[in-house]
Coordinates of N, CA and C in Angstrom, one line a residue:
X95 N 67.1 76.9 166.7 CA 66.6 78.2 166.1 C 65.3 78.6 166.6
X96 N 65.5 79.9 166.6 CA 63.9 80.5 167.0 C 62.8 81.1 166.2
X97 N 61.5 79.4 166.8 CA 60.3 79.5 166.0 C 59.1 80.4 166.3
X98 N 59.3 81.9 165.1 CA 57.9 82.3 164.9 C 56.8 82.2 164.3
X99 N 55.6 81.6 165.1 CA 54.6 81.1 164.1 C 54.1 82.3 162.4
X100 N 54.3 81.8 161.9 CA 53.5 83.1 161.1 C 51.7 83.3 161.4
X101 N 51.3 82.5 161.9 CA 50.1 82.7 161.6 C 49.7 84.1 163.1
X102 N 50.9 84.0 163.5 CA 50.9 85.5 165.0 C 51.2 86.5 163.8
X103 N 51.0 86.7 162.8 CA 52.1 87.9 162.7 C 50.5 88.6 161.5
X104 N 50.0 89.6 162.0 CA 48.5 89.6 161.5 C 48.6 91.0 160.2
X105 N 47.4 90.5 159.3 CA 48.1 91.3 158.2 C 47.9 92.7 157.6
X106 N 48.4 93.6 157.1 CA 48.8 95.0 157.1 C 48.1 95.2 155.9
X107 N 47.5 96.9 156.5 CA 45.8 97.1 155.8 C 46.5 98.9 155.9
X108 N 47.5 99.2 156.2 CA 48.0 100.5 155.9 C 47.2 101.5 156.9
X109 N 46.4 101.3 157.5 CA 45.4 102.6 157.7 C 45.9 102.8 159.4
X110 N 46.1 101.5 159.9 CA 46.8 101.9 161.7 C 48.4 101.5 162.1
X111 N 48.3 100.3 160.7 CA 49.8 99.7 161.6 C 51.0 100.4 160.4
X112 N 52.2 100.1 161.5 CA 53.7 100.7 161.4 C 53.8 99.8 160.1
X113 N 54.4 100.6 158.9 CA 54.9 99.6 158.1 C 56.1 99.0 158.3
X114 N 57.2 99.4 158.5 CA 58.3 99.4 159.7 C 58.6 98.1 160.2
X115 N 57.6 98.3 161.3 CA 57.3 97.3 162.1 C 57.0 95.9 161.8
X116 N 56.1 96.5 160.8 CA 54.9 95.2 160.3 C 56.1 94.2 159.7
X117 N 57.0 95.1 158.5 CA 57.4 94.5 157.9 C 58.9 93.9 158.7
X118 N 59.4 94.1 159.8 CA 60.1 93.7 160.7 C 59.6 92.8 161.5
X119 N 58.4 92.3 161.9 CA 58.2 91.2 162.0 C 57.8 90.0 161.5
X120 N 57.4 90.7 159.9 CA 57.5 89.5 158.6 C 58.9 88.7 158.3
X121 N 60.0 90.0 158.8 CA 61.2 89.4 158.5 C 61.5 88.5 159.1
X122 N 61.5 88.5 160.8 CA 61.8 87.5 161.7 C 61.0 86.3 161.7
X123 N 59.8 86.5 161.0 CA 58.8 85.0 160.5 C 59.3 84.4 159.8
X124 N 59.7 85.1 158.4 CA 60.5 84.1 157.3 C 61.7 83.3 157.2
X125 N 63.1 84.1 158.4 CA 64.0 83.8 158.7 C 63.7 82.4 159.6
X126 N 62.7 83.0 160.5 CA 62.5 81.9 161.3 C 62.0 80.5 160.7
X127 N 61.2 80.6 159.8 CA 60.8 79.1 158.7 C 61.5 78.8 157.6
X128 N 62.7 79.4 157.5 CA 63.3 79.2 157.2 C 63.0 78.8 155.3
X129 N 62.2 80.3 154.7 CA 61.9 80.3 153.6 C 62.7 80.9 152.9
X130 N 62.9 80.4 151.0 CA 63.6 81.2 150.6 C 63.2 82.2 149.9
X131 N 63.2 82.6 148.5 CA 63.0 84.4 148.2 C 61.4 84.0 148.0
X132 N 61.2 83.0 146.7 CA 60.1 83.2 146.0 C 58.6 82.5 147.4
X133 N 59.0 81.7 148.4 CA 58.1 81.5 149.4 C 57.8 82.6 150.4
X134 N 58.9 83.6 150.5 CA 58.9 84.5 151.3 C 57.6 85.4 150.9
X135 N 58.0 85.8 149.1 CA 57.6 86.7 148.9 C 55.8 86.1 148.8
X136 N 55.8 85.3 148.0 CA 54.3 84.7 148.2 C 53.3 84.7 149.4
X137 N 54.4 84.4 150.6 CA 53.7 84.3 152.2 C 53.3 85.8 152.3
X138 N 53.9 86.9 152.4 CA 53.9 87.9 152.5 C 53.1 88.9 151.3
X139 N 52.7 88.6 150.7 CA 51.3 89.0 149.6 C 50.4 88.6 150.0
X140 N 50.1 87.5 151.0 CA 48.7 86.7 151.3 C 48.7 87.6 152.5
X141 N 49.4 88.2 153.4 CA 49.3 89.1 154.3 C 48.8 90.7 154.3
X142 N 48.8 91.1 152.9 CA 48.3 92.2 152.2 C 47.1 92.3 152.6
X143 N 46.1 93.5 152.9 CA 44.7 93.7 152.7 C 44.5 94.9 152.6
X144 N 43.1 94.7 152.4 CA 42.7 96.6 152.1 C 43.2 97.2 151.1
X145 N 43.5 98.4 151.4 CA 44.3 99.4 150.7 C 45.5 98.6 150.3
X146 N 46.7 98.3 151.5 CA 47.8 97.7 150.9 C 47.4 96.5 149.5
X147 N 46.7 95.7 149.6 CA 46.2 94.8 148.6 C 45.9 95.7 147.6
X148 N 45.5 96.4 147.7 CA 45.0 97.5 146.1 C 46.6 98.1 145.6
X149 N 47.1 98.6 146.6 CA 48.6 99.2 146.2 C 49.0 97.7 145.1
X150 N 49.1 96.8 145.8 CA 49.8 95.4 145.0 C 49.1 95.7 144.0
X151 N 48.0 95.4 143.7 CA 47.1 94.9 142.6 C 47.7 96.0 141.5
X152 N 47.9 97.5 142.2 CA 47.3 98.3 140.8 C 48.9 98.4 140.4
X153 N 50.3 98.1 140.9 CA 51.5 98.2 140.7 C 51.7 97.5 139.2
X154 N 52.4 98.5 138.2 CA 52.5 98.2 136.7 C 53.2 97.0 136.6
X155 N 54.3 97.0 137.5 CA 55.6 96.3 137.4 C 55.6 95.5 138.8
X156 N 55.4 94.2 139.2 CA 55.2 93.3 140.5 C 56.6 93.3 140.4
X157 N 57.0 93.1 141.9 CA 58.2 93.3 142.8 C 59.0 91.4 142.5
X158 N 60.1 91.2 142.1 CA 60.0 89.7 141.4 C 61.3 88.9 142.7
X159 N 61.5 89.3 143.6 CA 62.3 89.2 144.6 C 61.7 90.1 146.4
X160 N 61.7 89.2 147.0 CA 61.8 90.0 148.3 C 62.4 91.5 148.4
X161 N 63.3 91.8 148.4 CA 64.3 92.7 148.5 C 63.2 93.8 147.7
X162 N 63.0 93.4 146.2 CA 62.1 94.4 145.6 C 60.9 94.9 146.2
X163 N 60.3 93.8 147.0 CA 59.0 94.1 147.5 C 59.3 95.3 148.3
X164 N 60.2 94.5 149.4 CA 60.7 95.7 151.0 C 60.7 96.9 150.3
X165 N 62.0 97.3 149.0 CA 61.9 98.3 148.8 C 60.4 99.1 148.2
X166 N 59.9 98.4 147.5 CA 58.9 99.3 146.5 C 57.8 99.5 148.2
X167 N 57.6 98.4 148.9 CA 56.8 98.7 150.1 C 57.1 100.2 150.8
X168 N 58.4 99.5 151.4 CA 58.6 101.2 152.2 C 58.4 102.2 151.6
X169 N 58.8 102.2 150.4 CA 58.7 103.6 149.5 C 57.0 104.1 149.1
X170 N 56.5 103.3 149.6 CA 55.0 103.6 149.7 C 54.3 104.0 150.3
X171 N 54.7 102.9 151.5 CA 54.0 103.0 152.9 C 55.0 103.9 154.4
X172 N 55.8 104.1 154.0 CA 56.6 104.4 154.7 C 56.5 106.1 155.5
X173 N 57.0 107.0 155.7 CA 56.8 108.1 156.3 C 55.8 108.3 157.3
X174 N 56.5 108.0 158.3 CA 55.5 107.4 159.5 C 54.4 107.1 159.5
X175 N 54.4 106.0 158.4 CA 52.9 105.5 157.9 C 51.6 106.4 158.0
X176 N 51.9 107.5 157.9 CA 50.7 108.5 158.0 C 50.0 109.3 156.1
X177 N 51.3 109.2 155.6 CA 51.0 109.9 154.1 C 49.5 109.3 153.5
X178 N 49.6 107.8 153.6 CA 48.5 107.1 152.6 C 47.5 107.1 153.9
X179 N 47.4 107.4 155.0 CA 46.3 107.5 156.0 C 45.5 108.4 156.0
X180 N 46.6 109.4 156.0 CA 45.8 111.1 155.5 C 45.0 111.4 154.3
X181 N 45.7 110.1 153.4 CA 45.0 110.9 151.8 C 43.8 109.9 151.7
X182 N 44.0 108.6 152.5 CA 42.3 108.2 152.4 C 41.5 109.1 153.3
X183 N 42.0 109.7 154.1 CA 40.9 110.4 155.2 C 40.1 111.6 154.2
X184 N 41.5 112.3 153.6 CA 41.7 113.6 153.0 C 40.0 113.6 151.9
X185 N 40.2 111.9 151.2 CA 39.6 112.1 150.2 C 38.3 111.8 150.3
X186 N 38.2 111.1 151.4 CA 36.5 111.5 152.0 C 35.9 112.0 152.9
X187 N 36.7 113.3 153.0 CA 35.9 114.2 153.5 C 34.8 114.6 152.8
X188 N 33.4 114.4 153.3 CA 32.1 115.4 152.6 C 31.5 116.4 153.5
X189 N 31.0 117.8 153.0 CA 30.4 118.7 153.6 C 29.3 118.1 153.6
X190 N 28.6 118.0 155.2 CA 26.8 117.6 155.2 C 26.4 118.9 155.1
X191 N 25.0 118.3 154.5 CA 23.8 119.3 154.1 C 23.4 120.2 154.8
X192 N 23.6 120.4 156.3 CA 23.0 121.5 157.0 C 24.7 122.2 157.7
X193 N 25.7 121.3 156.9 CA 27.3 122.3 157.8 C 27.8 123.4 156.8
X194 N 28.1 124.3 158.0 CA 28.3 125.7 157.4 C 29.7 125.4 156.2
X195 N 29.9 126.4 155.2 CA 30.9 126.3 154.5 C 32.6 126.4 155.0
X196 N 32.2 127.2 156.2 CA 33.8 127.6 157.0 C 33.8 126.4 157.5
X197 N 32.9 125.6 158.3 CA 33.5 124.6 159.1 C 34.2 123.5 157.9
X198 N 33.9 122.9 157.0 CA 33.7 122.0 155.8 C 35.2 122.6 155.5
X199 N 35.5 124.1 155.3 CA 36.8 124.0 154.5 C 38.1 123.9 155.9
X200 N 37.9 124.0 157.2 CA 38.1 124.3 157.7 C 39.1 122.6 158.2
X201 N 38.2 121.7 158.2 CA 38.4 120.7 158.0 C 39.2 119.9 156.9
X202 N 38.6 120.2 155.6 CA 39.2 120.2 154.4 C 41.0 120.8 154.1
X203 N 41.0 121.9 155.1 CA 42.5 122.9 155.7 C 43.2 121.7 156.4
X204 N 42.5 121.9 157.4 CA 43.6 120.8 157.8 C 43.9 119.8 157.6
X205 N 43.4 118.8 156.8 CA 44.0 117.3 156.5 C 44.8 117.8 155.1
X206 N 44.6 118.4 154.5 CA 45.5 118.5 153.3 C 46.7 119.4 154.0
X207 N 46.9 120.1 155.1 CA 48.3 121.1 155.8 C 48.8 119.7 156.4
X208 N 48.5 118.9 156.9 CA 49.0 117.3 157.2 C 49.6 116.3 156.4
X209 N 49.0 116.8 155.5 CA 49.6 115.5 153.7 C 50.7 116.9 153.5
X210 N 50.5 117.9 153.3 CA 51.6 118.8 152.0 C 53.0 119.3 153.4
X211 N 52.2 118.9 154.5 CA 53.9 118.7 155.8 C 54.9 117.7 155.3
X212 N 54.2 116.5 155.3 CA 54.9 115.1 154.5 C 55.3 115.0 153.5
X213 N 54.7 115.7 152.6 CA 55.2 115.9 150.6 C 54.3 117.3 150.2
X214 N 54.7 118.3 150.1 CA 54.3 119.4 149.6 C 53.9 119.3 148.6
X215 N 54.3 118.4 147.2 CA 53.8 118.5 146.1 C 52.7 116.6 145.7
X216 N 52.1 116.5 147.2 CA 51.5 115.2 147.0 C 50.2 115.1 146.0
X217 N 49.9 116.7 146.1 CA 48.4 116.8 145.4 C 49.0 117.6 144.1
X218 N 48.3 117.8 143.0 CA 48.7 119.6 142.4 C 47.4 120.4 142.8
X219 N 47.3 121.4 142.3 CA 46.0 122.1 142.3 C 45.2 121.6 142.0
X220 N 45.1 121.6 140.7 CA 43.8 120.6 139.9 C 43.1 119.7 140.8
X221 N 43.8 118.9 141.7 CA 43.4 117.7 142.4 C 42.6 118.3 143.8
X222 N 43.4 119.0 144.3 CA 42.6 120.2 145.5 C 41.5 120.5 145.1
X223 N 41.5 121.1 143.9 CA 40.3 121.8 143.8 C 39.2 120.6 143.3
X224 N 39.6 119.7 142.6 CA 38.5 118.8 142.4 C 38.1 118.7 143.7
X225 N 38.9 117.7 144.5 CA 38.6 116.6 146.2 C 37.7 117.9 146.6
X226 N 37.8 119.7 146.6 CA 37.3 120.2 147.9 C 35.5 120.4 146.8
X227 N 35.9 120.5 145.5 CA 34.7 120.3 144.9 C 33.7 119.0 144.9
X228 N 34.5 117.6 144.9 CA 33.6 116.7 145.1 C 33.2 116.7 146.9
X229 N 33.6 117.7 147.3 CA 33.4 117.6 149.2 C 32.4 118.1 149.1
X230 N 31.9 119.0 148.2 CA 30.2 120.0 148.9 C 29.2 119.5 148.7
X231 N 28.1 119.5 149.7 CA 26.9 119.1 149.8 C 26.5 119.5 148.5
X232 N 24.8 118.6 148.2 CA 24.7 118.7 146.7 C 24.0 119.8 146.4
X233 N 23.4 121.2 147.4 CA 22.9 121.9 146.9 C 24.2 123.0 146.4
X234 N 25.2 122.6 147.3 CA 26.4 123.7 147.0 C 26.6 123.7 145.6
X235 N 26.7 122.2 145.4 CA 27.4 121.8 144.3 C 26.9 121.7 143.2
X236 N 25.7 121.9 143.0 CA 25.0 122.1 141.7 C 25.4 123.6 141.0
X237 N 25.2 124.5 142.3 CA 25.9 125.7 141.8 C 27.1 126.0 141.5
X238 N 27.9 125.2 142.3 CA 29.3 125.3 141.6 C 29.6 124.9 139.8
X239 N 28.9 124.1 140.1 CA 28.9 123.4 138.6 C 28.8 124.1 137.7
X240 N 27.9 125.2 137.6 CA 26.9 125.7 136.9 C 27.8 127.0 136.5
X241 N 29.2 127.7 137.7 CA 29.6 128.7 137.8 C 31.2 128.1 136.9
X242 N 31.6 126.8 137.5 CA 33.2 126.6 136.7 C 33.9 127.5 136.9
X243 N 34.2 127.8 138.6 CA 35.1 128.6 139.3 C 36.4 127.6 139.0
X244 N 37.4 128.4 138.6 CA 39.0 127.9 137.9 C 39.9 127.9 139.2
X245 N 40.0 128.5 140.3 CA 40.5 128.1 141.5 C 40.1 127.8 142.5
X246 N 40.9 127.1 143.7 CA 40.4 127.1 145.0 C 39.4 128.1 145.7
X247 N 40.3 129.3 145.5 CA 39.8 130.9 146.2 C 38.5 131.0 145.4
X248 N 38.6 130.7 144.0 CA 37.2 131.2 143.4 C 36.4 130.5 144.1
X249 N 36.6 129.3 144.0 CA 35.8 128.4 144.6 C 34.9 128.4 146.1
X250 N 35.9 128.7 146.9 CA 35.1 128.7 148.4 C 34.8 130.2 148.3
X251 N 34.9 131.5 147.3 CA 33.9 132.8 147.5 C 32.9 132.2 147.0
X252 N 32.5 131.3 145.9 CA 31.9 131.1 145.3 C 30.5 130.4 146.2
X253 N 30.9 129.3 147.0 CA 30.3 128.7 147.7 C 30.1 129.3 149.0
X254 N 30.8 130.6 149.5 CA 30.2 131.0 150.5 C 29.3 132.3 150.2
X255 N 29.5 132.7 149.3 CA 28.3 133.7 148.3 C 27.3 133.3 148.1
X256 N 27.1 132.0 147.5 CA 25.9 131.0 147.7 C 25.4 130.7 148.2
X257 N 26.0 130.6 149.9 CA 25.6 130.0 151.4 C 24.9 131.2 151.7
X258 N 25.6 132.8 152.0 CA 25.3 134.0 152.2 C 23.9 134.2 151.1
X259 N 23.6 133.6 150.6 CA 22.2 134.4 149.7 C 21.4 133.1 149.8
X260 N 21.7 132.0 150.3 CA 20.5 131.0 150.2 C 20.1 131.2 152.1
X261 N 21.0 131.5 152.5 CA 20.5 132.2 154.4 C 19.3 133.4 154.2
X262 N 19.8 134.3 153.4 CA 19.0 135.4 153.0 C 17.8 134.9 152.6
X263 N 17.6 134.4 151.7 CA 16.4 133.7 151.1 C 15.7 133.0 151.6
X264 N 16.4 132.2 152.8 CA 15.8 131.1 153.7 C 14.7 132.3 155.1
X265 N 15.3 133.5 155.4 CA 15.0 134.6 156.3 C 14.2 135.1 155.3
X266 N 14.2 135.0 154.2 CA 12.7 136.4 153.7 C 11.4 135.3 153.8
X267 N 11.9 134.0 153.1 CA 10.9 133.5 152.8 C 10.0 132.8 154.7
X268 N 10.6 132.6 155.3 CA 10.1 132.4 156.5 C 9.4 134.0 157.1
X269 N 10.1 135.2 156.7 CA 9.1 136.5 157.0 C 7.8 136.7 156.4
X270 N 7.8 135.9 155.3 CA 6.6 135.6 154.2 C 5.9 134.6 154.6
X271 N 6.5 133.7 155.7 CA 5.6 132.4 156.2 C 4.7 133.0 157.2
X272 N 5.5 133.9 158.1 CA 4.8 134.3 159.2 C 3.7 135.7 158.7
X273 N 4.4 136.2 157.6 CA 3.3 137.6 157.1 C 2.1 136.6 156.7
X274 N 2.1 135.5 156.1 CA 1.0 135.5 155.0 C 0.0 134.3 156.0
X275 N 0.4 133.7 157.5 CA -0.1 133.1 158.2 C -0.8 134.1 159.4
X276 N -0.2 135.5 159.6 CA -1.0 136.9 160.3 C -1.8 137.0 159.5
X277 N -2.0 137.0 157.9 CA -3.2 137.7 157.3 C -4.2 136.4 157.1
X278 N -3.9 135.0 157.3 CA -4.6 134.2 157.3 C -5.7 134.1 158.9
X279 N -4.5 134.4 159.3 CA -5.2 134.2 160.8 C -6.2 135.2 161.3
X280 N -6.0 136.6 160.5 CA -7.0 137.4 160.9 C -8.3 137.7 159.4
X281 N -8.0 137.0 158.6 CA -9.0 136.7 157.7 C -9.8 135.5 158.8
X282 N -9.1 134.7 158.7 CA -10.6 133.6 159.9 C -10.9 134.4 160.9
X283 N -10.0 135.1 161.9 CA -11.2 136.0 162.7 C -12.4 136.6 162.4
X284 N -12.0 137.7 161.4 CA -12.9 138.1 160.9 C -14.5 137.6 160.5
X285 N -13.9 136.5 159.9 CA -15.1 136.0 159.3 C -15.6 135.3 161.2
X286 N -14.9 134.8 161.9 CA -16.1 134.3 163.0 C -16.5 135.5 163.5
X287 N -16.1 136.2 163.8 CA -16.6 137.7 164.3 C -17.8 138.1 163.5
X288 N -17.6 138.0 162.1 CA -18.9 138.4 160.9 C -19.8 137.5 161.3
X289 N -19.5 136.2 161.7 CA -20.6 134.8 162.1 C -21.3 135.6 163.5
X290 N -20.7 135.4 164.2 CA -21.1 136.2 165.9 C -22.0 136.9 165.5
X291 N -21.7 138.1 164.7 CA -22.4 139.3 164.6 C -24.1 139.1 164.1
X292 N -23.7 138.5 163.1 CA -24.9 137.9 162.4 C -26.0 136.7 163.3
X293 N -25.2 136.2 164.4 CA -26.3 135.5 164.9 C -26.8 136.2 166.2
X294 N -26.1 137.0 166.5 CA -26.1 138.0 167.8 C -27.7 139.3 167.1
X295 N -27.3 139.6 165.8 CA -28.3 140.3 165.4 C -29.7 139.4 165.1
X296 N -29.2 138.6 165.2 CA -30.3 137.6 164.1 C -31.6 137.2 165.4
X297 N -30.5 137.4 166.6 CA -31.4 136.8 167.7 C -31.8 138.1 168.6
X298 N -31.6 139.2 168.5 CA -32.0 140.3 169.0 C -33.8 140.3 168.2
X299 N -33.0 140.3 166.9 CA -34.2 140.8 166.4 C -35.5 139.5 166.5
X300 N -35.2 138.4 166.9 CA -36.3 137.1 166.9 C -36.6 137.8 168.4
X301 N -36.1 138.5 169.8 CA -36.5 138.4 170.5 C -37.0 139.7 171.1
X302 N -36.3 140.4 170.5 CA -36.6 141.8 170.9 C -37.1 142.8 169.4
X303 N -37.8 142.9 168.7 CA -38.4 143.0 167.7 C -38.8 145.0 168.0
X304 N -38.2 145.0 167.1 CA -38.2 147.1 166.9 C -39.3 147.8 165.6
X305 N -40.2 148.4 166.7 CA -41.0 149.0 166.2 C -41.1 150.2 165.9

């Protein structure tokens, strides 16, 4: 019979490898050591990490046979192992503090048009609109807060309305940097010019004295 070591067979964290695969070379390990349900299944939990290890952990109902595991696994991990890849990506996407609003949803567009290709109804609304709410930088999102826009749409007018008047405000107040630094700058001339003048007269009159 042919011996696969198990300790070749390296363990599955959901985020790069084929579950497929993964779990078709667990199979040919077990068969090969020739284990029966409840060692299989044991050997193959200790192989779990990451994410997959969390999937185990938070399952109401643990898989009490091999056969159950395969199935409740595939049915998890399965669809070209991309579903549960996307929706970790999906869910930490954050807008940084100096990225425009278009790019942020833009991004935000496309990893959720990649999850709802695979299952259209993987998120509902409510959940969209939370993830694209917990995505905005914190100045966005204070204002959001404050407004409890009820949709998506309200939401990104909301935050590019926001964007559009804090640009405005950022351009007056810097025309006010540069106005109020010209009237600074020509208040100190002035006054060295008033100094000049005064020692310019001051020394006329010590040397050239008007009768």
């Amino acid at each position: 019979m042919a011996y696969a070591p198990i300790a070749k067979i390296k363990k599955f964290t959901s985020e790069e490898d084929d579950a497929q695969v993964w779990l078709n070379n667990m199979e040919k390990a077990i068969t090969a050591n020739g284990w029966n349900n409840d060692r299989a299944l044991q050997v193959i939990l200790y192989f779990l990490q990451d994410t997959a290890d969390l999937w185990y952990q938070s399952l109401d109902v643990k898989p009490q046979t091999f056969q159950e595991f395969k199935t409740a696994f595939l049915g998890y991990f399965s669809n070209n192992n991309s579903i549960n890849y996307l929706t970790n990506t999906f869910t930490t996407i954050k807008q940084g503090e100096t990225e425009a609003v278009t790019t942020y949803l833009e991004h935000f567009h496309r990893n959720l048009c990649q999850i709802q290709a695979i299952d259209a109804k993987y998120f509902t609304a409510p959940q969209i609109l939370n993830q694209f709410i917990c995505g905005l930088c914190s100045s966005i999102l204070q204002h959001v807060h404050l407004l409890h826009p009820g949709t998506l749409q309200d939401t990104v007018t909301c935050t590019r309305d926001f964007e559009s008047a804090e640009s405005e405000a950022n351009h007056v107040q810097a025309i006010n940097l540069v106005m109020n630094g010209s009237s600074e700058l020509d208040s100190k001339l002035k006054q060295f010019s008033d100094s000049i003048n005064q020692k310019l007269e001051g020394y006329l009159a010590d040397n050239h004295p008007i009768y």
